[in-house]
Coordinates of C-alpha atoms in Angstrom, one line a residue:
Chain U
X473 CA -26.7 -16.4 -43.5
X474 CA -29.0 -17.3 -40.6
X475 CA -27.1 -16.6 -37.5
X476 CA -28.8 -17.7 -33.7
X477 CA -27.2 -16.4 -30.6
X478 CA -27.1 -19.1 -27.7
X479 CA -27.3 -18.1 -24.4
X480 CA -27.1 -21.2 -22.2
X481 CA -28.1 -20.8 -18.3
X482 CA -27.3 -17.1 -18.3
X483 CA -27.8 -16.0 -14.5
X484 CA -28.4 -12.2 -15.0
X485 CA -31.8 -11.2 -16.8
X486 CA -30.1 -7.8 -17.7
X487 CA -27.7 -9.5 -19.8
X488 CA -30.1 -11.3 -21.2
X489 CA -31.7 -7.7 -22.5
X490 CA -28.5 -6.4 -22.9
X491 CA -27.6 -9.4 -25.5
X492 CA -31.3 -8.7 -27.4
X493 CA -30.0 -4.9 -27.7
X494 CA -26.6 -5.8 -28.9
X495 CA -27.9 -8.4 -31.2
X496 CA -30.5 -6.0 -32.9
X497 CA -27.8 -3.1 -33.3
X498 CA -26.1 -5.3 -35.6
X499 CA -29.1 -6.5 -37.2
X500 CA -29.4 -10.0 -35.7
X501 CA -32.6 -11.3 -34.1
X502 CA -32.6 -14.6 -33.5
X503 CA -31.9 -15.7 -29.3
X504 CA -32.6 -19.0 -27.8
X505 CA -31.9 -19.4 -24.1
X506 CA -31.2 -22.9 -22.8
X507 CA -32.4 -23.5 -18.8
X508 CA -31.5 -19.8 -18.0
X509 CA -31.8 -19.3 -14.2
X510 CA -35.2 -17.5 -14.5
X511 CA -37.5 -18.9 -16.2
X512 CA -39.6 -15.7 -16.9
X513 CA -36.1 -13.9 -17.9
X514 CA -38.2 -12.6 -21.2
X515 CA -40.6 -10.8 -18.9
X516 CA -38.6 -9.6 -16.0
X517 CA -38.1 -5.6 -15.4
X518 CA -34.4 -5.7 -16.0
X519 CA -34.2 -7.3 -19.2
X520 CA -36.6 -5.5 -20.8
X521 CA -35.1 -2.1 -19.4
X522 CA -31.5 -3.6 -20.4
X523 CA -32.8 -4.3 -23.8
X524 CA -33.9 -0.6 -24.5
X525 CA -36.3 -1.3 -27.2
X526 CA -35.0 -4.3 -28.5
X527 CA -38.3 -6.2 -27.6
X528 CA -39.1 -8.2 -30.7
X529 CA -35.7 -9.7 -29.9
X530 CA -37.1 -10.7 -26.7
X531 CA -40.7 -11.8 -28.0
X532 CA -39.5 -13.7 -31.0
X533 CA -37.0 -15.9 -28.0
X534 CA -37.4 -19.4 -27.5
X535 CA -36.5 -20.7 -24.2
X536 CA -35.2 -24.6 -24.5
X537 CA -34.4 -27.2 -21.9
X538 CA -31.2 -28.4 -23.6
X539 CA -28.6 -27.2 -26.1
X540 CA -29.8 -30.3 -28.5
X541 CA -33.0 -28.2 -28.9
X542 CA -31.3 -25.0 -29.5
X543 CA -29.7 -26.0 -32.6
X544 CA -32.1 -27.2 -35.7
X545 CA -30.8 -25.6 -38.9
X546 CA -27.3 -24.3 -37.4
X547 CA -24.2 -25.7 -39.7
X548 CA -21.2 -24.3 -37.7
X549 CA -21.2 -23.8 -34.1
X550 CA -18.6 -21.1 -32.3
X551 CA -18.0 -21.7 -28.8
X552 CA -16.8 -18.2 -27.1
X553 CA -14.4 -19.6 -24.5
X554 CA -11.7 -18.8 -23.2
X555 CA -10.7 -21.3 -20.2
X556 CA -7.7 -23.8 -21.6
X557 CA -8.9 -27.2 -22.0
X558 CA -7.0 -30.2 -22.2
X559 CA -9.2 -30.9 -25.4
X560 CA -11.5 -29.2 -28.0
X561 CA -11.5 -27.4 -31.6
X562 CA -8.9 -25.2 -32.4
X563 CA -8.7 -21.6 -31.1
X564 CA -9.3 -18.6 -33.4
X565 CA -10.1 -14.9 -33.2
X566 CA -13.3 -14.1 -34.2
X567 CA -11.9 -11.7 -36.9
X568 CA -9.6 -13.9 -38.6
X569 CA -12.2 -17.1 -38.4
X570 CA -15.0 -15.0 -39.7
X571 CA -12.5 -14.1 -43.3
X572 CA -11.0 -17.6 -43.1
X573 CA -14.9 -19.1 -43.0
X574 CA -16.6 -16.8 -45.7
X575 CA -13.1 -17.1 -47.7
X576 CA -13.8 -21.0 -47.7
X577 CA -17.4 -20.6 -48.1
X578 CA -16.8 -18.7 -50.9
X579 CA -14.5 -20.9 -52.8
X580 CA -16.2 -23.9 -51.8
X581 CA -19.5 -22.9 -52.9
X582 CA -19.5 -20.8 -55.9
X583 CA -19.7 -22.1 -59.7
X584 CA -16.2 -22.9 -60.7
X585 CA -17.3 -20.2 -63.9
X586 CA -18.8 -17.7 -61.2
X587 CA -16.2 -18.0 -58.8
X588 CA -13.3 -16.4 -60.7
X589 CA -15.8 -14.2 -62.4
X590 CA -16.5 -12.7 -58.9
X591 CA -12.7 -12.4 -57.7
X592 CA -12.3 -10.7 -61.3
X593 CA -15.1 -8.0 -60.3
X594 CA -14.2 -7.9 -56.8
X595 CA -10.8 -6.6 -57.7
X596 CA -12.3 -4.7 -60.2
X597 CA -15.7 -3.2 -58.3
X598 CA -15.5 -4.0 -54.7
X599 CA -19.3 -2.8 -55.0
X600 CA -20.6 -6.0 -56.3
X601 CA -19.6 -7.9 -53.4
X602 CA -23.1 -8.5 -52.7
X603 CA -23.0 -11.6 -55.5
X604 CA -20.3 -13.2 -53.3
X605 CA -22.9 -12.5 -50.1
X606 CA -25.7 -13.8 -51.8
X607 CA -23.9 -16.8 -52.1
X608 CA -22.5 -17.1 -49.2
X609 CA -26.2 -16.5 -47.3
X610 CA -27.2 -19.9 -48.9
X611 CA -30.0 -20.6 -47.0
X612 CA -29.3 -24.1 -46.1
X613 CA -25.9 -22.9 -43.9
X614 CA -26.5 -21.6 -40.3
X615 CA -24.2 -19.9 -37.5
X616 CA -24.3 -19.9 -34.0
X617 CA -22.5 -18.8 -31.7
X618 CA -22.6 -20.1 -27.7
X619 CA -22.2 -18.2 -24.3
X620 CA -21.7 -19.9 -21.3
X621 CA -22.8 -18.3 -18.4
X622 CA -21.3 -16.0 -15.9
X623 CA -19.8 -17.4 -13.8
X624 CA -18.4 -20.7 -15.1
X625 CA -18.5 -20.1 -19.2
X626 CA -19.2 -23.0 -20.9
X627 CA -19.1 -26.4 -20.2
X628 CA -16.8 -28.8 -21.9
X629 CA -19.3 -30.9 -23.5
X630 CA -20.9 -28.1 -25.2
X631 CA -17.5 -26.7 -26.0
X632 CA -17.0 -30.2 -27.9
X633 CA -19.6 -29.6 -29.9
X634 CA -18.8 -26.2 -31.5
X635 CA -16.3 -26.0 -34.8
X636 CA -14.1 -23.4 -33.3
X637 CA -13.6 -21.8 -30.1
X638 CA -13.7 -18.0 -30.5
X639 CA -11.4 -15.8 -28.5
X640 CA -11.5 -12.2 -28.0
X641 CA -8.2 -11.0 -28.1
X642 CA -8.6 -9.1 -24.7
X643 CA -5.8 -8.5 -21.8
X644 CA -4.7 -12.1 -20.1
X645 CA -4.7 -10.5 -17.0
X646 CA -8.3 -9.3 -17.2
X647 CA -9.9 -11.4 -19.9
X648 CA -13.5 -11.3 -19.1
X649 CA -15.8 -9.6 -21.1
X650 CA -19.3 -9.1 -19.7
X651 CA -21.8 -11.4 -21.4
X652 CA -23.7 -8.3 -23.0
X653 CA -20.7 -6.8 -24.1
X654 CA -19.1 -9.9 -25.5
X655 CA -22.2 -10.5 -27.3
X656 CA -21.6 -7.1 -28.7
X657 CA -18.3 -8.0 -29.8
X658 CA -19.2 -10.9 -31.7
X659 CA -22.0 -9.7 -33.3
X660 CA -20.1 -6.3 -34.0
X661 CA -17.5 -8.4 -35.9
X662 CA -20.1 -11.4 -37.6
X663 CA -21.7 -8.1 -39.5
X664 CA -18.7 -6.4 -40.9
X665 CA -17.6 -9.9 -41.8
X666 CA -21.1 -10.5 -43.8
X667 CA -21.1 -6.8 -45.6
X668 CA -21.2 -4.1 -42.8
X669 CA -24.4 -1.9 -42.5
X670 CA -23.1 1.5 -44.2
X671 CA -21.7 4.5 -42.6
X672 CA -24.0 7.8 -43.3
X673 CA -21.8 11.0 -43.0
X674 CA -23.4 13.1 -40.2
X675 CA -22.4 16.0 -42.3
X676 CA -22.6 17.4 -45.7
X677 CA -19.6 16.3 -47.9
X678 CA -17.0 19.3 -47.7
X679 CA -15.7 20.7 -50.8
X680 CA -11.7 21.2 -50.7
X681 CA -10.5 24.3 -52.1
X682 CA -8.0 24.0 -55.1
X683 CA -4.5 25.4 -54.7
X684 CA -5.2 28.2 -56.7
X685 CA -7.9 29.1 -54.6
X686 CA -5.7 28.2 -51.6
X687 CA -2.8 30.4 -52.9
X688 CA -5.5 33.4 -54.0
X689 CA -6.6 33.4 -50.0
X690 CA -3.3 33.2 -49.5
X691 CA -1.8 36.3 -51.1
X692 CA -5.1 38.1 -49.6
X693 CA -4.0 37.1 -46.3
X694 CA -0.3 38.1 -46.8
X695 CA -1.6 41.8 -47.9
X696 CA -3.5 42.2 -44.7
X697 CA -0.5 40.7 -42.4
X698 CA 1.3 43.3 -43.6
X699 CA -1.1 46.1 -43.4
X700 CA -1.5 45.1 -39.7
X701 CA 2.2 45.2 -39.2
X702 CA 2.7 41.6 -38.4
X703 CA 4.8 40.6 -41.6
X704 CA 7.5 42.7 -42.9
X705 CA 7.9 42.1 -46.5
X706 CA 11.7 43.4 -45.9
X707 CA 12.4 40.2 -43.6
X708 CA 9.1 37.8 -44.8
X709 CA 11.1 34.5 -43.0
X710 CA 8.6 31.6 -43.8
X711 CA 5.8 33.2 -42.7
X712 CA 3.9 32.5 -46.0
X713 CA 4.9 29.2 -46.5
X714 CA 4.0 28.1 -43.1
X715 CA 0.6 29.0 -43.7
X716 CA 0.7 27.2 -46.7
X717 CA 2.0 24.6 -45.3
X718 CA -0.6 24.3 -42.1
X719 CA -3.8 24.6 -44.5
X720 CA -2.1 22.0 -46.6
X721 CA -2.5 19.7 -43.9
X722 CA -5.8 20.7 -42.7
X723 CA -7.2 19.9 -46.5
X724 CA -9.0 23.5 -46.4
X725 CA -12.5 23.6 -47.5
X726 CA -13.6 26.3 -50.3
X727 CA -16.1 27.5 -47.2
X728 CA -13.4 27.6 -44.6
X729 CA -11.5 29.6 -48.2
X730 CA -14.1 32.3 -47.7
X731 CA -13.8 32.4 -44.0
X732 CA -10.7 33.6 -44.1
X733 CA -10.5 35.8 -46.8
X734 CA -13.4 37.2 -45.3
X735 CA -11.1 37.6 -42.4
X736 CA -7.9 39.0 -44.3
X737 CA -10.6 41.7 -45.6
X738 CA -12.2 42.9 -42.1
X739 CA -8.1 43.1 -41.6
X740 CA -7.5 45.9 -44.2
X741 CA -10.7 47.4 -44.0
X742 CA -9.5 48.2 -40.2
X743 CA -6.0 49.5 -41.2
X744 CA -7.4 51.9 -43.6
X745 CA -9.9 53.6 -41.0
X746 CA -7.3 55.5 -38.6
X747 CA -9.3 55.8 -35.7
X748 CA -9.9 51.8 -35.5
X749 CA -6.1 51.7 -34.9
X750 CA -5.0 51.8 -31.2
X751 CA -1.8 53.8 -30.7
X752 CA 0.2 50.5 -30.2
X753 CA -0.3 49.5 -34.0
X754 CA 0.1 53.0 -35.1
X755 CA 3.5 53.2 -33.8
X756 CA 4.3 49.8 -35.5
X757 CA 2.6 50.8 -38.8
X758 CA 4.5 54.2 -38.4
Chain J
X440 CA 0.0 5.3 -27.2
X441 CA -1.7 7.4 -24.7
X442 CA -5.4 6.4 -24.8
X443 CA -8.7 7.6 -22.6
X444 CA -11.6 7.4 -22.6
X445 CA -13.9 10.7 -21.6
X446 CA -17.5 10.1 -20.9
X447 CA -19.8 12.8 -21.0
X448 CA -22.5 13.8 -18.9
X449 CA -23.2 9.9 -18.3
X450 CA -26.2 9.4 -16.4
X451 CA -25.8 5.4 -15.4
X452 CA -23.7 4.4 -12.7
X453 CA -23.7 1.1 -14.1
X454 CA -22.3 1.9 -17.3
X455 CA -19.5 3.5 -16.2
X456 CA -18.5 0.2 -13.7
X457 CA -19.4 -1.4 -17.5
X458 CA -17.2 1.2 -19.4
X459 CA -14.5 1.0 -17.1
X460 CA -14.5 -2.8 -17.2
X461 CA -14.1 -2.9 -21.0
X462 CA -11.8 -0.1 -20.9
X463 CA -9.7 -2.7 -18.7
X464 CA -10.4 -5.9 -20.6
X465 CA -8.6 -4.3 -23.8
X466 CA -6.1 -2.9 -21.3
X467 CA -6.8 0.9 -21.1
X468 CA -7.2 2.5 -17.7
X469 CA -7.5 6.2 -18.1
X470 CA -10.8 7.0 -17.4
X471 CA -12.4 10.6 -17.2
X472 CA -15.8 11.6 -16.0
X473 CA -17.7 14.7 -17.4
X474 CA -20.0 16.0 -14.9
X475 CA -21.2 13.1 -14.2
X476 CA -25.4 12.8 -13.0
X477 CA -23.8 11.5 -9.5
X478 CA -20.9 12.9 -8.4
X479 CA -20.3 9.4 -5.9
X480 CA -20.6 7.9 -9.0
X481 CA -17.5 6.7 -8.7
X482 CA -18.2 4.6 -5.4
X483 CA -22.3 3.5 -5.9
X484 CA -23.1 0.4 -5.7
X485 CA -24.3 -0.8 -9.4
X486 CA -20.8 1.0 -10.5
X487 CA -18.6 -1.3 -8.6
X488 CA -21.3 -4.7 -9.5
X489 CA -20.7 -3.6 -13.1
X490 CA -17.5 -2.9 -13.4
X491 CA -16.7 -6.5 -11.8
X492 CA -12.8 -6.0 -10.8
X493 CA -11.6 -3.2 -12.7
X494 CA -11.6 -1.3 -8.8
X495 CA -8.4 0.4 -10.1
X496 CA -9.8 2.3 -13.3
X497 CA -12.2 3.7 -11.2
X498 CA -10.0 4.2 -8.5
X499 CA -7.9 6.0 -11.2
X500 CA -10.9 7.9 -12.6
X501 CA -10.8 11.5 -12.5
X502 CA -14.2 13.6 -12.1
X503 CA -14.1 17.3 -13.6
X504 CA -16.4 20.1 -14.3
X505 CA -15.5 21.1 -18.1
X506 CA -14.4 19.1 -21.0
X507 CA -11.7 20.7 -21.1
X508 CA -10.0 19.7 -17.9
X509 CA -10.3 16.0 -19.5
X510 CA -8.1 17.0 -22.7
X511 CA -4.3 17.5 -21.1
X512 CA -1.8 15.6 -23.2
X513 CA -4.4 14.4 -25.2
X514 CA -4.1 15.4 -29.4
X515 CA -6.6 13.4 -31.2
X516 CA -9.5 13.3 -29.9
X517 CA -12.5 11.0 -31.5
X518 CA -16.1 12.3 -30.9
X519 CA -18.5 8.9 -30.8
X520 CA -22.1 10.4 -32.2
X521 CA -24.8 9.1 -34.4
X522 CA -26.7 12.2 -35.1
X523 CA -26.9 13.7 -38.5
X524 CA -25.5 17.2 -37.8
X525 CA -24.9 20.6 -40.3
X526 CA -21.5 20.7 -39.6
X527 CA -18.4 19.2 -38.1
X528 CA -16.0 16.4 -38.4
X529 CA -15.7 14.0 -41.2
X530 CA -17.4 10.3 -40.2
X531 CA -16.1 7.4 -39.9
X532 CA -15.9 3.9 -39.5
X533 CA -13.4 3.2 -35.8
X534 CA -11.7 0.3 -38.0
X535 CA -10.8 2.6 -41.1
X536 CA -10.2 5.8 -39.1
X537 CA -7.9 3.7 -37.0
X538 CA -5.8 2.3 -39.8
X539 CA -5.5 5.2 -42.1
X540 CA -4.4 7.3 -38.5
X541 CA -2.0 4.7 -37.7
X542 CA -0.7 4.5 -41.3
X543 CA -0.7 8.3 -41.6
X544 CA 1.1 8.7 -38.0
X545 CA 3.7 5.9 -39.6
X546 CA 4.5 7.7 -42.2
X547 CA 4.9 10.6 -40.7
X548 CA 7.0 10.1 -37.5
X549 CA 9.8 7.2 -38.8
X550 CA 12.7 8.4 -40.1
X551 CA 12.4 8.0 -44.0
X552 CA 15.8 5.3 -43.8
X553 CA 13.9 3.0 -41.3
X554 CA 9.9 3.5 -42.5
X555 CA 11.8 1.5 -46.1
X556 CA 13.0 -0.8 -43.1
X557 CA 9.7 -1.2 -41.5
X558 CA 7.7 -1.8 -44.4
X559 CA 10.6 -4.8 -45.7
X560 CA 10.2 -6.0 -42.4
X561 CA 6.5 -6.1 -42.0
X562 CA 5.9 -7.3 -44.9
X563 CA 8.7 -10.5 -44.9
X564 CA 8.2 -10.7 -40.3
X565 CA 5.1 -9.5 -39.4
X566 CA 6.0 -10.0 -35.9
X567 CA 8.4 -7.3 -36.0
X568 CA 5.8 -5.1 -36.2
X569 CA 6.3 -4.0 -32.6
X570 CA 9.0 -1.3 -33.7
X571 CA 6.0 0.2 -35.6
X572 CA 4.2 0.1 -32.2
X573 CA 6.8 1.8 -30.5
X574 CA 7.1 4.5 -33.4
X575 CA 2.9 5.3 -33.0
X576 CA 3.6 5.5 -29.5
X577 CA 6.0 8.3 -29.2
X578 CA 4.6 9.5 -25.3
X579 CA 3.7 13.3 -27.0
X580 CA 0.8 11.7 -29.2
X581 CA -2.3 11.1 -27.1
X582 CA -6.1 9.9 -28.0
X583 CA -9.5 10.9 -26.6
X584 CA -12.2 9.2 -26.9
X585 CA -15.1 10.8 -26.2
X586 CA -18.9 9.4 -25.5
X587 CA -22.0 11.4 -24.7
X588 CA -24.9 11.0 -22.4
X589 CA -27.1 8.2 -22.6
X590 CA -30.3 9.8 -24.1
X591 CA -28.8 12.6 -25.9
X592 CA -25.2 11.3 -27.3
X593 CA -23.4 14.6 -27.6
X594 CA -23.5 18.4 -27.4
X595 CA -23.0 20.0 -31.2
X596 CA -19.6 22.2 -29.3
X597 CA -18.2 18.8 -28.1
X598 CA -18.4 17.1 -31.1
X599 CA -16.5 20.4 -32.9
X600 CA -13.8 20.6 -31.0
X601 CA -13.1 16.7 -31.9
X602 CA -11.2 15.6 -35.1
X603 CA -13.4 12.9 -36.3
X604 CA -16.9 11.2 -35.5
X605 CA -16.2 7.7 -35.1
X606 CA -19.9 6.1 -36.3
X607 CA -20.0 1.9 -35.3
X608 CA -21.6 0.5 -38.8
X609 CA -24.5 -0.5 -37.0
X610 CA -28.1 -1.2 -38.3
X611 CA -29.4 2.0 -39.4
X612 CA -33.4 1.2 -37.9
X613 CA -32.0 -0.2 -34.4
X614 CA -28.1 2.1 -34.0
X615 CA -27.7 2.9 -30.7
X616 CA -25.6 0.8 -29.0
X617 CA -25.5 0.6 -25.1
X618 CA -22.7 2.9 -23.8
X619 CA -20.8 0.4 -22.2
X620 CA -21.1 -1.7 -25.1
X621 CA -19.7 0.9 -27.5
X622 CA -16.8 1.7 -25.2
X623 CA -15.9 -1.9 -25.4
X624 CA -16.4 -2.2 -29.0
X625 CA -14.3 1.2 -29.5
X626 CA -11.8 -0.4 -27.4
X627 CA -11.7 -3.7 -28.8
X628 CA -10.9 -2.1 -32.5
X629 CA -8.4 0.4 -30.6
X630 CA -6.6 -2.7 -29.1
X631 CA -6.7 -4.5 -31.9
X632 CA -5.5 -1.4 -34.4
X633 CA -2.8 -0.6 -32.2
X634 CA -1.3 -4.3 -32.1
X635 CA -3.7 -6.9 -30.0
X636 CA -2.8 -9.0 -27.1
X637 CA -2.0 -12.7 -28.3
X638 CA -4.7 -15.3 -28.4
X639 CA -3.7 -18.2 -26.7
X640 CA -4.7 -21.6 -27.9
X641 CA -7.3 -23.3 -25.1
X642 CA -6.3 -26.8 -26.3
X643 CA -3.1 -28.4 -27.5
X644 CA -2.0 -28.2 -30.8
X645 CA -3.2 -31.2 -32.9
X646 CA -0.4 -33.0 -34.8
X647 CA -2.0 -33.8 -38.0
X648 CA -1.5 -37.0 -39.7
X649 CA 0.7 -37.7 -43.4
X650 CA -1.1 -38.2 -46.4
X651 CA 0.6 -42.2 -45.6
X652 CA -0.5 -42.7 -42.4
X653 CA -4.6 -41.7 -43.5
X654 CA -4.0 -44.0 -46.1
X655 CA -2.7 -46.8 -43.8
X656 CA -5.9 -46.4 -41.8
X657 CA -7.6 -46.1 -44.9
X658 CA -6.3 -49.7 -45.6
X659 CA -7.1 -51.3 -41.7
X660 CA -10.8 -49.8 -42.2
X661 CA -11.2 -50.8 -45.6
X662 CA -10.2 -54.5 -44.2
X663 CA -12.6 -54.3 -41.2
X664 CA -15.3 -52.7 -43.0
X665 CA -15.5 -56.1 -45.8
X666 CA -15.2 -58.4 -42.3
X667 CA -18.4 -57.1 -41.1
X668 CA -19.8 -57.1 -44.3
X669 CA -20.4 -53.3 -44.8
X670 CA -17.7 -52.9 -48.2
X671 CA -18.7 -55.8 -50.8
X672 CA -15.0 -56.1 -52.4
X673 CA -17.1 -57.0 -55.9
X674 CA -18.8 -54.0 -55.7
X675 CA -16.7 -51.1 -53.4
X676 CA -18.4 -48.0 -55.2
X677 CA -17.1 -45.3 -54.2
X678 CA -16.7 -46.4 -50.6
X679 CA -13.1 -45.7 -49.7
X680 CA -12.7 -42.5 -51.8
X681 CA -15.6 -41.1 -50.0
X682 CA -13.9 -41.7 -46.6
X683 CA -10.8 -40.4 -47.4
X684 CA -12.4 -37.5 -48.7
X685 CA -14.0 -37.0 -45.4
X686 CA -10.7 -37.3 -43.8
X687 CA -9.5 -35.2 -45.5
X688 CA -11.6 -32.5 -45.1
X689 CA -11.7 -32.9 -41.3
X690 CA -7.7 -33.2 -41.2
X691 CA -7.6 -35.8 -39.6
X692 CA -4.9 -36.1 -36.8
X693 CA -2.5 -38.5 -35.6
X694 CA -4.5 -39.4 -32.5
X695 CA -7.7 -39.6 -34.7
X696 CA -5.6 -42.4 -36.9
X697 CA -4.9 -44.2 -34.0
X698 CA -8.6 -44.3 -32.6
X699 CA -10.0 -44.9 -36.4
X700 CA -7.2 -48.0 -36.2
X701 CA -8.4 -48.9 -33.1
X702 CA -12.2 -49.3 -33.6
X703 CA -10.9 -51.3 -36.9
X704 CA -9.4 -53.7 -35.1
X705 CA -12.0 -54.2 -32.7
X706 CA -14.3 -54.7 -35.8
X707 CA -11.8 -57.3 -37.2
X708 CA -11.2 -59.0 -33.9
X709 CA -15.3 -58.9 -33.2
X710 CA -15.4 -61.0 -36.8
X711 CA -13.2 -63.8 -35.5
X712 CA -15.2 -64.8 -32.9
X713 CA -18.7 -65.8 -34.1
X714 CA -20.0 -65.9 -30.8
X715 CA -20.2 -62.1 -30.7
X716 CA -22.2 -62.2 -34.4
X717 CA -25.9 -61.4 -33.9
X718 CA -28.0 -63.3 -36.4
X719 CA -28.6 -60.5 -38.2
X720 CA -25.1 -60.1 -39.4
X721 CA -24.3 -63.6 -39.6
X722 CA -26.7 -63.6 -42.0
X723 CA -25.4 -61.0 -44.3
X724 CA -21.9 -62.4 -43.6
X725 CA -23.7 -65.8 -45.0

């Protein structure tokens, strides 16, 4: 879905950069700024530092007089404000507005035939999701989203405007989100609610040891606590099964498997050479 | 449940007065500095611009040598890196990490009698969800959020000592997020995991109006709309339908009936006196 972020008369140039950056991290590049306080905000040091490479963002900005000018092709307008008015749309979350809009998108907008088709394979293969997206990115709809500026938020006759004011739920006594960062947040939540960007693993995928391998490592390891004297197989308590119990928790990889038997044999092999054994564990073992 | 928020190394004064002020917006305040580039960090200028009233997390804000003299009391601790590494924790998303710790923590700290309980409960109240709250946050458990230095992210022995590496789903070309804006979008999914402060509504709420009273002012327009020779009765169409379908849509309220009534009247009472006819519509009226 075409989605426009609408800065209007934003006072600081590096939250102008720092929207550009926030916008792009979520893969969203389209910024207009209505009567910012600079008019050379693109261009100016602190934006462009604040936008941190985000610069087609910033080149690809329009700059309008009025919010009239700012808003060809947009469908549904979300006011982020959070002074009380005595009047204006309702009052949402942007989480639960986003699933309640794409839910209603969804159902308003898909082939009767298609529509249960896709709840069916949803269910079945959350995977093919994309179909509903597809649909749901019909080109004709557009969202934007409106920030006031700094000091004063939004004015009430843009706020009349929008479909739905959008709240962050923050603290009441400390409400305000800095313009960058609020952009963030609503940009943050805007792509997990169109089909987030995937995760990569930063690692390679572990490989869990099965019990048997866990309980092989395990009577390896109870062989070499006795050797060393620390369990007595005449009074074994729960040693054992503590163990058991700890890498049970920890999920215990078939690497982490060879660690430690690895371990359990650098244990015996040290038992069964004397002269590796202070006189401490000597005594114990004797 | 005990929360902080560790950052690493940071370079920026200005993003830790921006950290600390979206620690403070979600409603965290335990802030810990990692050799820091500036040790007055604390107390420059663009700090206290950025952090823009949240003077008591940095008052509160501890400086330390080691990572380890930030980790007292704290169990879970949440690395925050991008980079591809050969080994350590598993990745995830914050908003599925969060749930499936919460869940898991749920599980494993009610009593078995009053988890049955909860579950009922949540599942009939949802509001009663608070006891859940209060059962995550037993004071022992404690989590550690931990964010490296601006052009590097984190050191490979930080990131191993940490239980998971929280990865934002952002766009994989453009991923790097801002610091300050990725401790306020951590936070924000923190907040809102662990139970999120209410939204309030800016604006009353509307009283909607009955199915009858639409169709009474269905009826008034219908009459005002054939006196100004809009609706020919001979030939309505699909005229009225196509209102109330628009009305219906909308929701129309009770104080939206009333103004629709109004402007019908005025229309009727305009009729009545030809004087106020232009010839144009006394023509069609002809």
């Amino acid at each position: 879905m075409q989605t426009r972020f609408i800065l209007i008369n934003t006072s600081h140039a590096g939250n102008v950069g720092a929207a550009a950056r926030a916008m792009k991290t979520m893969g969203f590049t389209d910024l207009v700024l209505v009567a910012p306080r600079w008019a050379n905000v693109l261009r100016r040091e602190e934006t462009i530092q604040r936008a941190s490479g985000a610069l087609d963002v910033l080149k690809n900005a329009r700059i309008v007089d009025t919010l009239d000018e700012a808003l060809e092709g947009i469908t549904h307008l979300c006011a982020t404000a959070m002074t009380p008015r005595d009047f204006g749309p309702p009052t949402a979350t942007p989480r639960e507005h986003f699933e309640l809009l794409l839910n209603k998108e969804r159902l308003t907008h898909i082939p009767r035939g298609l529509e249960a088709d896709l709840a069916y394979k949803n269910e079945i293969l959350p995977e093919t999701s994309e179909l509903v997206q597809a649909a749901v990115a019909a080109p004709e709809r557009g969202m934007g989203f409106l920030f006031g500026c700094e000091r004063f938020g939004m004015r009430n006759e843009d706020v009349y405007r929008c479909h739905v004011a959008l709240s962050i739920p923050s603290d009441p006594q400390f409400g305000s989100l800095n313009l960058g960062a609020a952009v963030q947040v609503i940009a943050y939540e805007w792509r997990l609610a169109l089909g987030a960007f995937p995760v990569q693993s930063a690692t390679l995928e572990p490989v869990l040891a099965d019990a048997a391998q866990v309980a092989g490592m395990l009577g390896h390891l109870e062989q070499s606590l006795q050797a060393i004297g620390f369990l007595d197989p005449q009074a074994p308590k729960k040693l054992m099964p503590r163990l058991n119990q700890l890498f049970n928790r920890a999920g215990v990889t078939q690497e982490e498997v060879h660690i430690l038997r690895g371990i359990a044999k650098a244990m015996l092999q040290n038992v069964a050479r004397p002269e590796a054994l202070t006189p401490a564990t000597a005594l114990v073992k004797g």
